[in-house]
XYZ file of C-alpha atoms in Angstrom:
265
model
C -19.168 11.563 -3.352
C -16.066 13.617 -2.633
C -14.439 13.732 0.815
C -11.261 15.737 1.266
C -10.245 15.266 -2.352
C -10.923 11.516 -2.394
C -13.755 9.598 -3.968
C -15.774 7.376 -1.672
C -16.452 4.091 -3.431
C -19.533 1.994 -2.778
C -20.271 -1.462 -4.150
C -22.586 -1.438 -7.129
C -21.554 1.961 -8.421
C -19.619 1.236 -11.587
C -18.966 4.897 -12.383
C -16.421 5.682 -9.683
C -14.594 8.977 -9.813
C -10.843 9.247 -10.052
C -8.434 11.517 -8.273
C -7.132 14.430 -10.328
C -3.779 13.780 -11.984
C -0.626 15.316 -10.590
C 1.139 18.199 -12.278
C 4.426 16.278 -12.583
C 6.109 15.812 -15.965
C 6.991 12.148 -16.269
C 8.475 12.218 -12.786
C 9.765 8.681 -12.782
C 11.671 9.037 -16.050
C 13.049 12.410 -14.983
C 14.290 10.970 -11.720
C 15.995 8.091 -13.490
C 17.616 10.468 -15.996
C 18.863 12.742 -13.219
C 20.449 9.774 -11.526
C 22.193 8.823 -14.745
C 21.546 5.150 -14.077
C 19.646 2.827 -16.386
C 16.566 1.243 -14.865
C 17.856 -2.224 -15.623
C 21.155 -1.695 -13.824
C 21.966 -3.304 -10.526
C 22.207 -0.990 -7.535
C 24.266 -1.170 -4.377
C 22.986 0.005 -1.017
C 24.310 3.565 -1.456
C 22.617 3.872 -4.852
C 19.372 2.598 -3.384
C 19.536 5.023 -0.467
C 20.107 7.983 -2.790
C 17.234 6.994 -5.068
C 14.785 6.306 -2.226
C 15.642 9.585 -0.495
C 14.992 11.459 -3.752
C 11.649 9.679 -4.112
C 10.689 10.525 -0.513
C 11.422 14.213 -1.110
C 9.441 14.252 -4.342
C 6.458 12.485 -2.814
C 6.492 14.628 0.320
C 5.824 17.782 -1.709
C 3.206 16.263 -4.021
C -0.544 16.881 -4.073
C -1.003 13.094 -4.071
C 0.740 12.720 -0.710
C -0.997 15.749 0.815
C -4.372 14.113 0.209
C -3.309 10.606 1.200
C -1.588 11.904 4.338
C -4.823 13.570 5.463
C -6.798 10.406 4.699
C -4.622 7.975 6.650
C -4.185 10.404 9.557
C -7.934 10.106 10.126
C -7.442 6.375 10.720
C -5.083 6.791 13.674
C -4.201 5.047 15.849
C -2.389 2.479 13.728
C 0.245 0.475 15.579
C 2.144 -1.240 12.761
C 2.529 -1.310 8.979
C 3.178 -4.313 6.753
C 4.349 -3.608 3.197
C 3.960 -6.554 0.835
C 4.792 -6.935 -2.855
C 6.708 -3.683 -3.175
C 9.038 -5.118 -5.836
C 12.697 -4.442 -6.574
C 13.221 -0.831 -5.504
C 16.863 -1.008 -6.535
C 15.911 -1.277 -10.211
C 12.292 -0.151 -10.575
C 11.156 3.478 -10.384
C 7.609 2.453 -9.440
C 8.892 0.231 -6.630
C 11.050 3.094 -5.312
C 8.052 5.385 -5.072
C 6.084 2.632 -3.366
C 8.752 2.030 -0.715
C 9.138 5.802 -0.287
C 5.404 5.969 0.339
C 5.686 3.198 2.951
C 8.323 5.264 4.778
C 6.083 8.345 4.685
C 3.133 6.309 5.961
C 5.291 5.152 8.865
C 6.197 8.773 9.567
C 2.560 9.930 9.649
C 1.082 6.988 11.545
C 3.937 5.938 13.820
C 6.073 9.063 14.172
C 9.218 7.544 12.641
C 10.931 10.075 10.384
C 11.461 9.119 6.748
C 14.519 11.392 6.540
C 17.821 9.772 5.622
C 19.567 11.027 8.789
C 16.805 10.025 11.199
C 17.662 7.912 14.223
C 16.752 4.205 13.938
C 13.240 3.632 15.298
C 12.820 1.785 18.605
C 11.009 -1.568 18.706
C 7.241 -1.425 19.006
C 5.389 -2.395 22.174
C 5.130 -5.917 20.770
C 8.887 -6.083 20.225
C 8.791 -6.005 16.414
C 9.507 -3.368 13.786
C 7.034 -0.560 13.152
C 7.261 -1.326 9.420
C 7.785 -4.783 7.962
C 8.755 -5.047 4.287
C 8.662 -8.236 2.275
C 8.970 -9.266 -1.335
C 10.696 -12.480 -2.430
C 12.496 -10.602 -5.228
C 14.496 -8.336 -2.884
C 18.256 -8.403 -3.401
C 20.855 -8.426 -0.626
C 21.448 -4.699 -1.117
C 17.715 -3.981 -0.950
C 17.376 -6.026 2.236
C 20.376 -4.215 3.752
C 18.844 -0.835 2.945
C 15.503 -1.768 4.515
C 17.220 -2.949 7.685
C 19.317 0.224 7.831
C 16.087 2.241 7.791
C 14.667 0.264 10.691
C 12.358 -2.004 8.714
C 11.647 -5.575 9.694
C 12.243 -8.337 7.134
C 10.180 -11.502 7.741
C 12.325 -14.619 7.643
C 9.880 -16.506 5.429
C 7.255 -15.808 2.817
C 3.986 -15.701 4.749
C 2.049 -15.226 1.486
C -0.046 -12.615 3.267
C -1.274 -15.058 5.928
C -0.463 -12.843 8.894
C -2.942 -12.598 11.748
C -2.509 -9.320 13.615
C -3.179 -8.608 17.274
C -3.032 -4.815 16.913
C -4.361 -2.313 14.422
C -2.251 -2.775 11.299
C -2.091 -1.120 7.903
C -1.246 -3.525 5.091
C 0.277 -1.536 2.221
C 0.062 -3.824 -0.806
C 0.619 -1.895 -4.052
C -0.411 -3.794 -7.203
C -0.509 -7.182 -5.479
C -2.407 -10.144 -6.853
C -5.978 -10.834 -5.763
C -4.976 -13.980 -3.857
C -2.557 -12.085 -1.625
C -5.342 -9.730 -0.521
C -7.599 -12.745 0.041
C -4.928 -14.372 2.228
C -4.644 -11.271 4.441
C -8.411 -11.128 4.880
C -8.720 -14.881 5.541
C -5.983 -14.771 8.200
C -7.930 -12.044 10.026
C -11.499 -13.162 9.416
C -14.159 -12.299 11.986
C -15.549 -9.049 13.316
C -12.970 -8.275 15.994
C -9.968 -9.421 13.950
C -10.974 -7.751 10.683
C -11.633 -4.527 12.558
C -7.889 -4.334 13.244
C -7.015 -4.448 9.534
C -6.619 -1.613 7.036
C -5.561 -2.390 3.476
C -4.062 0.167 1.110
C -3.922 -1.517 -2.277
C -5.903 -2.377 -5.384
C -9.597 -1.524 -5.361
C -11.735 -4.357 -3.965
C -14.790 -2.797 -5.599
C -13.084 -2.945 -8.992
C -12.473 -6.661 -8.510
C -16.129 -7.154 -7.537
C -17.499 -5.050 -10.386
C -15.675 -7.256 -12.885
C -17.896 -10.199 -11.856
C -21.480 -10.970 -12.719
C -23.947 -11.447 -9.861
C -23.743 -15.211 -10.337
C -19.942 -15.146 -10.272
C -19.998 -12.971 -7.149
C -22.261 -15.417 -5.329
C -20.029 -18.322 -6.338
C -16.812 -16.528 -5.362
C -18.199 -15.690 -1.921
C -18.287 -19.431 -1.155
C -14.529 -19.881 -1.489
C -12.813 -16.460 -1.744
C -12.250 -14.433 1.434
C -11.780 -11.273 -0.601
C -15.215 -11.664 -2.198
C -16.767 -12.256 1.231
C -15.023 -9.224 2.726
C -15.847 -6.695 0.014
C -19.419 -5.950 1.216
C -18.045 -5.190 4.704
C -15.310 -2.813 3.507
C -15.460 0.955 3.410
C -13.335 1.925 0.417
C -11.913 5.306 -0.514
C -10.160 5.690 -3.862
C -6.899 7.597 -3.524
C -4.778 6.557 -6.506
C -3.451 8.385 -9.524
C -4.606 7.423 -13.026
C -2.122 5.442 -15.078
C -1.045 6.850 -18.394
C 1.725 8.869 -19.939
C 2.625 10.637 -16.708
C 5.485 8.297 -15.874
C 6.158 5.872 -13.073
C 4.973 8.234 -10.325
C 1.406 7.805 -11.488
C 1.854 4.187 -12.552
C 3.087 3.355 -9.049
C -0.208 4.399 -7.466
C -2.983 3.814 -9.985
C -6.025 1.853 -8.727
C -4.990 2.589 -5.126
C -7.736 2.505 -2.499
C -7.844 2.501 1.288
C -10.076 -0.241 2.736
C -11.225 -0.191 6.355
C -13.522 -2.415 8.369
C -15.483 -0.960 11.266
C -18.801 -1.430 13.088
C -21.520 -1.894 12.165
C -20.108 -3.281 8.886
C -18.257 -6.288 10.271
C -18.747 -10.022 9.677
C -20.018 -12.154 12.574
């Protein structure tokens, strides 16, 4: 079923549609070539800023972002964003696009401009940053860039075990299944889970890979398996393939929300 260019995913339907591919021509490789910097090279903060700003501009004008922007805007109000597992955006094209997307999500949902010359965002009502970014692989230059753009950097690895008191979007591109399970477990229960949105790998795809017997067994110990029947999932990713890192950065991406009457007791 199509809704605004996205495919609504329901559990038990193994033939889920995919979003149409972008018209870009190997955007990630072209961006890297234009920069004249090898992907494996180290980057200082100025290099990172230039690359991220280029990625923001490219994403902002893409059909992918136009559709995702409309989708997440429907979920307002969202009061904070947590970006986990983004990777090393100083050396990876895919990670750069993913962080650029986090900045655009903050712009749409929280009104903080993703532009390079934007004023630093004020603290949220709870006193924290509007966008927290964490990955244990981040370098000092990557951390410095995130702070310069007004992002919060958790002091320790929470491993996704963050209970939220306000409506929060967890942006978790290509994270492992356990990290999603930890987010869900930390916010289990009808009221708590209703405050959580997760933009990441398809939960339905994880579930469809299991037999009925495996699903029943997993539900006894895995919070992700227990949560999947309560989630409303909308596929919004780009298919992986020869299109370059722009598509590879966002393949298997789905938005998961939890709302009455589909909430656990």
